[in-house]
mmCIF file of C-alpha atoms in Angstrom:
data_model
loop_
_atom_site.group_PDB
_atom_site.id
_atom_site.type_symbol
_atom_site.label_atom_id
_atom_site.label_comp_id
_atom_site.label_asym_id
_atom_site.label_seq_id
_atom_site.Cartn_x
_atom_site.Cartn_y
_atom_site.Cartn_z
ATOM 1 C CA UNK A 1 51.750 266.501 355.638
ATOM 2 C CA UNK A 2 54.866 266.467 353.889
ATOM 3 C CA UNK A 3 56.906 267.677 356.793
ATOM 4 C CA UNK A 4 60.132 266.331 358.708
ATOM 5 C CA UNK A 5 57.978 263.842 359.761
ATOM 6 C CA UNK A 6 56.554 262.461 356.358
ATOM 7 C CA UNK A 7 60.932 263.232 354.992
ATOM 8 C CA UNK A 8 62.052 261.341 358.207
ATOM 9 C CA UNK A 9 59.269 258.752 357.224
ATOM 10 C CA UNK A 10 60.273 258.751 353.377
ATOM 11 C CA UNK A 11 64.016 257.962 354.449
ATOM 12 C CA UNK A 12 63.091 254.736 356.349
ATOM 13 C CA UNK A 13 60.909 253.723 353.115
ATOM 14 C CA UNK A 14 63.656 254.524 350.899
ATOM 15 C CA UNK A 15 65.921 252.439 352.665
ATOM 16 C CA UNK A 16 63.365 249.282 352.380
ATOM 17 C CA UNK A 17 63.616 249.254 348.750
ATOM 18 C CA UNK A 18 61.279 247.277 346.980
ATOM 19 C CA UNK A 19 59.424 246.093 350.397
ATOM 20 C CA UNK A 20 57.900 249.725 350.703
ATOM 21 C CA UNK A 21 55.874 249.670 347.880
ATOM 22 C CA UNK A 22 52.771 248.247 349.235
ATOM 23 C CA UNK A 23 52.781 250.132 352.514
ATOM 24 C CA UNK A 24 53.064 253.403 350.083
ATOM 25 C CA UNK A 25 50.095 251.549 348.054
ATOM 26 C CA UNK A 26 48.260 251.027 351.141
ATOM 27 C CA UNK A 27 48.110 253.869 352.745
ATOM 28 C CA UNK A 28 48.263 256.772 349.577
ATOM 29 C CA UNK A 29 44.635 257.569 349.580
ATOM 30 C CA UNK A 30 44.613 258.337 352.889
ATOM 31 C CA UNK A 31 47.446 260.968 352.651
ATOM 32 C CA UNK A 32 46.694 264.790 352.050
ATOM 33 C CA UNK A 33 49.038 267.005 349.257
ATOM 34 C CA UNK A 34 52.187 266.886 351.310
ATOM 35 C CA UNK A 35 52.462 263.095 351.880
ATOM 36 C CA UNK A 36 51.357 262.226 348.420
ATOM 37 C CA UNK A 37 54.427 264.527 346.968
ATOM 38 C CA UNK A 38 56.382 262.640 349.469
ATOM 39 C CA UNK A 39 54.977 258.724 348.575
ATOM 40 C CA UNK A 40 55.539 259.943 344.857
ATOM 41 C CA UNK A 41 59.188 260.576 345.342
ATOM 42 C CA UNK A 42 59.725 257.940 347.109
ATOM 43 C CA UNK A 43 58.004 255.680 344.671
ATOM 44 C CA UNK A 44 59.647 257.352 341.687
ATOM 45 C CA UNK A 45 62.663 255.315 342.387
ATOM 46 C CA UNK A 46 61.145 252.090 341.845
ATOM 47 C CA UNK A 47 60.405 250.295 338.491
ATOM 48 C CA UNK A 48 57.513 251.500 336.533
ATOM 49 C CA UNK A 49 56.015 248.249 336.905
ATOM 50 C CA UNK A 50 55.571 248.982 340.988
ATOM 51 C CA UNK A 51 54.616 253.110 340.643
ATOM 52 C CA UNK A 52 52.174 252.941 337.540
ATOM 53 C CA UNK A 53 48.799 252.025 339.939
ATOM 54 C CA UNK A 54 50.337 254.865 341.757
ATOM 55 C CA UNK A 55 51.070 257.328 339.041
ATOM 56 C CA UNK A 56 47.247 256.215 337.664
ATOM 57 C CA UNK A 57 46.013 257.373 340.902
ATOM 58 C CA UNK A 58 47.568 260.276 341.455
ATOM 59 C CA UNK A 59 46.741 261.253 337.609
ATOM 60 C CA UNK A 60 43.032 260.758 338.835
ATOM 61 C CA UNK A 61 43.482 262.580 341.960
ATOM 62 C CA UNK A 62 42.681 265.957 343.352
ATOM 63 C CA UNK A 63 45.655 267.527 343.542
ATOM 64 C CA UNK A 64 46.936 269.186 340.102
ATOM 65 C CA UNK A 65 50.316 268.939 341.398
ATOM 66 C CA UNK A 66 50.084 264.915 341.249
ATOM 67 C CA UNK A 67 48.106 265.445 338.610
ATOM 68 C CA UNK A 68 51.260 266.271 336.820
ATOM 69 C CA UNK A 69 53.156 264.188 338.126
ATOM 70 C CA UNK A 70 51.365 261.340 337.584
ATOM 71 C CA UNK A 71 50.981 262.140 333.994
ATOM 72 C CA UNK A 72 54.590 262.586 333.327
ATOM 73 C CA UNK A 73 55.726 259.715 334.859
ATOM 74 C CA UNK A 74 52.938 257.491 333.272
ATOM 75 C CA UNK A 75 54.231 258.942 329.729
ATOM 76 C CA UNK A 76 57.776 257.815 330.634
ATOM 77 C CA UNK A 77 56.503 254.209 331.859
ATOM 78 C CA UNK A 78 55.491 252.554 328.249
ATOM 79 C CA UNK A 79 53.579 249.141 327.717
ATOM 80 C CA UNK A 80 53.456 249.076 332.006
ATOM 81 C CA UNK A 81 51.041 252.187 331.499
ATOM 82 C CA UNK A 82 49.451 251.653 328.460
ATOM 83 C CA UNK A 83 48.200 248.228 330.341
ATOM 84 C CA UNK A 84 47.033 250.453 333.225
ATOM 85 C CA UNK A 85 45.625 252.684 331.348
ATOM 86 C CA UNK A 86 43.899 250.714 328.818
ATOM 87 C CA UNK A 87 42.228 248.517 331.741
ATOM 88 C CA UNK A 88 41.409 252.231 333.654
ATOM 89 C CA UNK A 89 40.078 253.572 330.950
ATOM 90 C CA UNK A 90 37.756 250.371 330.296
ATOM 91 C CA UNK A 91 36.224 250.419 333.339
ATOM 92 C CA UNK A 92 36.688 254.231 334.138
ATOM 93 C CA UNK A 93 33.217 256.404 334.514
ATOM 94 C CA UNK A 94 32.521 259.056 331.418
ATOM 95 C CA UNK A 95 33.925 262.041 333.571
ATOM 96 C CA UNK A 96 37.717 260.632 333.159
ATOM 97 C CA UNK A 97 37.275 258.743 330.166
ATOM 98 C CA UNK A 98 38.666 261.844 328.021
ATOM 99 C CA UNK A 99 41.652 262.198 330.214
ATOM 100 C CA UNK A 100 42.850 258.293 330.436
ATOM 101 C CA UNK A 101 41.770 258.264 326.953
ATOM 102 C CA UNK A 102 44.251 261.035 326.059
ATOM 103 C CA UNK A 103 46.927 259.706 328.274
ATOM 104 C CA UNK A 104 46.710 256.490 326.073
ATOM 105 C CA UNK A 105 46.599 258.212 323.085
ATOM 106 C CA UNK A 106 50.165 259.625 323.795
ATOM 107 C CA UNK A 107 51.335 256.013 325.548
ATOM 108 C CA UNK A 108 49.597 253.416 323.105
ATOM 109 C CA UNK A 109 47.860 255.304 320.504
ATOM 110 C CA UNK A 110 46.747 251.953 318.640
ATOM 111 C CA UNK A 111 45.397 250.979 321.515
ATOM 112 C CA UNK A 112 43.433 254.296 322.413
ATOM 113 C CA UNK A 113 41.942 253.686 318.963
ATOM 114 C CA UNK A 114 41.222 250.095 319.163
ATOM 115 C CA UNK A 115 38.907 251.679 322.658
ATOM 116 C CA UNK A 116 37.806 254.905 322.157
ATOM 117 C CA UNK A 117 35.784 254.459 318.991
ATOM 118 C CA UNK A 118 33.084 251.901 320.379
ATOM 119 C CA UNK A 119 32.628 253.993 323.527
ATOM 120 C CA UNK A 120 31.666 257.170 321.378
ATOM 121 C CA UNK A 121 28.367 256.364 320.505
ATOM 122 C CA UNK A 122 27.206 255.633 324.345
ATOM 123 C CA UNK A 123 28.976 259.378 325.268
ATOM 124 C CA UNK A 124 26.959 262.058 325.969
ATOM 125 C CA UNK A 125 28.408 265.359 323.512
ATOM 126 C CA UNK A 126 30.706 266.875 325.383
ATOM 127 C CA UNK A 127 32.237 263.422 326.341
ATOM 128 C CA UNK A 128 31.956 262.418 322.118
ATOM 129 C CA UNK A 129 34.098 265.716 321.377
ATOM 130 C CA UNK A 130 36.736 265.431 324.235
ATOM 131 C CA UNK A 131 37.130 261.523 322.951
ATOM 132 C CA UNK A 132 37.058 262.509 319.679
ATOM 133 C CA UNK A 133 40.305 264.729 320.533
ATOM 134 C CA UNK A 134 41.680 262.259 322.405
ATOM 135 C CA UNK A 135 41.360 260.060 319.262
ATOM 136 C CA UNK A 136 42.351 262.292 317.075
ATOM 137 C CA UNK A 137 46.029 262.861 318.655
ATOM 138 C CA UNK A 138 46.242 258.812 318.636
ATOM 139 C CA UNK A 139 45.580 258.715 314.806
ATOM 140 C CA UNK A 140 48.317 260.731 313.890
ATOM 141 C CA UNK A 141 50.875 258.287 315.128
ATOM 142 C CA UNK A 142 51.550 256.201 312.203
ATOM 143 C CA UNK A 143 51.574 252.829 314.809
ATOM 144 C CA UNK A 144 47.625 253.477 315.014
ATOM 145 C CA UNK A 145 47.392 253.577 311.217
ATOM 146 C CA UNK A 146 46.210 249.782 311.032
ATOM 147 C CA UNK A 147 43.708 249.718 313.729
ATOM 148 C CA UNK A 148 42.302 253.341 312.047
ATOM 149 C CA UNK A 149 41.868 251.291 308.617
ATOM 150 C CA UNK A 150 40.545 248.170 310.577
ATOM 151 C CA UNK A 151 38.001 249.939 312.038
ATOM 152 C CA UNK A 152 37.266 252.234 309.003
ATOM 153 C CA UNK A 153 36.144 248.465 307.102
ATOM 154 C CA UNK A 154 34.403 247.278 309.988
ATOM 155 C CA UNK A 155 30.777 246.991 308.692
ATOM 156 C CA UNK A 156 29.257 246.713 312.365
ATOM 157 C CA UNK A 157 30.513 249.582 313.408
ATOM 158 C CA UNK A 158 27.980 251.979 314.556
ATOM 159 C CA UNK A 159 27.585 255.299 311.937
ATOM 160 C CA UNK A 160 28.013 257.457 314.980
ATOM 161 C CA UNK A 161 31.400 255.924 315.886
ATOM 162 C CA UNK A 162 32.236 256.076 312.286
ATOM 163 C CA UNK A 163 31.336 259.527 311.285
ATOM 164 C CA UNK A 164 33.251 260.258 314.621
ATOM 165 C CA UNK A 165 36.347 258.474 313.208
ATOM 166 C CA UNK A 166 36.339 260.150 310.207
ATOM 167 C CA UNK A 167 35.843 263.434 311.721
ATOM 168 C CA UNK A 168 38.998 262.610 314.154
ATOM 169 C CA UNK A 169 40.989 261.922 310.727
ATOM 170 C CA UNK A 170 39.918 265.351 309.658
ATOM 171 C CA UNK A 171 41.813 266.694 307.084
ATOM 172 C CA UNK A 172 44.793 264.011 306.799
ATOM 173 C CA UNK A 173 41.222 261.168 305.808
ATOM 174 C CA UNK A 174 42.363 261.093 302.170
ATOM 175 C CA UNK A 175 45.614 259.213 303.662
ATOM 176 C CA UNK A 176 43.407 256.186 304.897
ATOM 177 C CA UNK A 177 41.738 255.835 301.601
ATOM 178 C CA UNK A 178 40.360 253.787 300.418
ATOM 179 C CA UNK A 179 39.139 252.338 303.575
ATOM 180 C CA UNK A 180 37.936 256.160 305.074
ATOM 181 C CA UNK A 181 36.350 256.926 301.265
ATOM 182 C CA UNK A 182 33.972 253.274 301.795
ATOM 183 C CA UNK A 183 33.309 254.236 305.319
ATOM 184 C CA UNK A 184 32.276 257.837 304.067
ATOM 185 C CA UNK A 185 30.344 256.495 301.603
ATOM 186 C CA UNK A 186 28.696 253.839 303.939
ATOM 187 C CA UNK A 187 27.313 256.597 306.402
ATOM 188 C CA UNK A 188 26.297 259.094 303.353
ATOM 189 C CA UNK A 189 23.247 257.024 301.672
ATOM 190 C CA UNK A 190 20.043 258.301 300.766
ATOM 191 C CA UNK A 191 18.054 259.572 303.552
ATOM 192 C CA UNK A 192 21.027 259.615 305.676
ATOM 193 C CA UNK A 193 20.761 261.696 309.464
ATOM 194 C CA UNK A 194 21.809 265.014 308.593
#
């Protein structure tokens, strides 16, 4: 509960070092509010490599207080939590696909590109416009600006995913042409879905 106890029991950890990563690991889920705070701290002082699961799962948790935390350690944590987060947000369900994919778009916004645009399509609309935000803080960073004009020429890509794209661009599109004027031009033929 995040008492003397869980400090006392925090101390002991603390002094293990490395080795008490994988008890913390272990036994996390099982922890209410005060003995997460407490496993966070305590993990906080290891590499990122060892508290990113952790920081995922608090991130995805039900406290907003290790909601935060999670979040702002995750953002400090680089390619160790773009990895996590590109293979959570892969296999994630559609209720936290918005909220990895954001996280990614911040960490790795190439990489939030490269897998947010195929999933919009199969997202109901509510998911489509929370992705679509997601996606549209990742395409501002100039590192996503090649996988934006990959995807922009990809021929297979489905219209909805590229109308979506587009519409993520908004009004800095003219910046990706010519790739975003072919892809507009693809998705506005005769007869096209309104």
């Amino acid at each position: 509960g995040g008492g003397p106890r869980a400090e006392a029991a925090a101390d002991a950890l603390r002094a293990l070092g490395a080795a008490a990563v994988e008890p913390i690991h272990k036994a996390f889920d099982s922890l209410d509010e005060g003995g997460r705070r407490v496993a966070l701290a305590v993990i906080d002082q290891s590499p990122c490599s060892a508290g990113v699961p952790l920081y995922l799962r608090a991130l995805t948790g039900p406290f907003p207080a290790q909601r935060r935390h999670g979040r702002d350690r995750l953002r400090r944590c680089g390619t160790d939590a773009a990895d996590a987060l590109e293979k959570a947000l892969v296999a994630a369900t559609p209720r936290l696909r918005p909220l990895l994919a954001s996280e990614l778009s911040l960490v790795a916004p190439e990489r939030a590109v490269r897998l947010v645009v195929p999933m919009l399509p199969a997202s109901d609309p509510r998911g489509r416009r929370l992705l679509r935000k997601a996606l549209g803080w990742a395409t501002r960073d100039p590192k996503a600006a090649t996988e934006v004009r990959r995807l922009l020429s990809d021929l297979s890509l489905p219209e909805l995913a590229t109308l979506d794209l587009l519409r993520s661009l908004g009004d800095r599109a003219p910046a990706f042409a010519p790739e975003a004027s072919a892809a507009l031009s693809r998705i506005s033929k005769p007869g096209a879905d309104f």
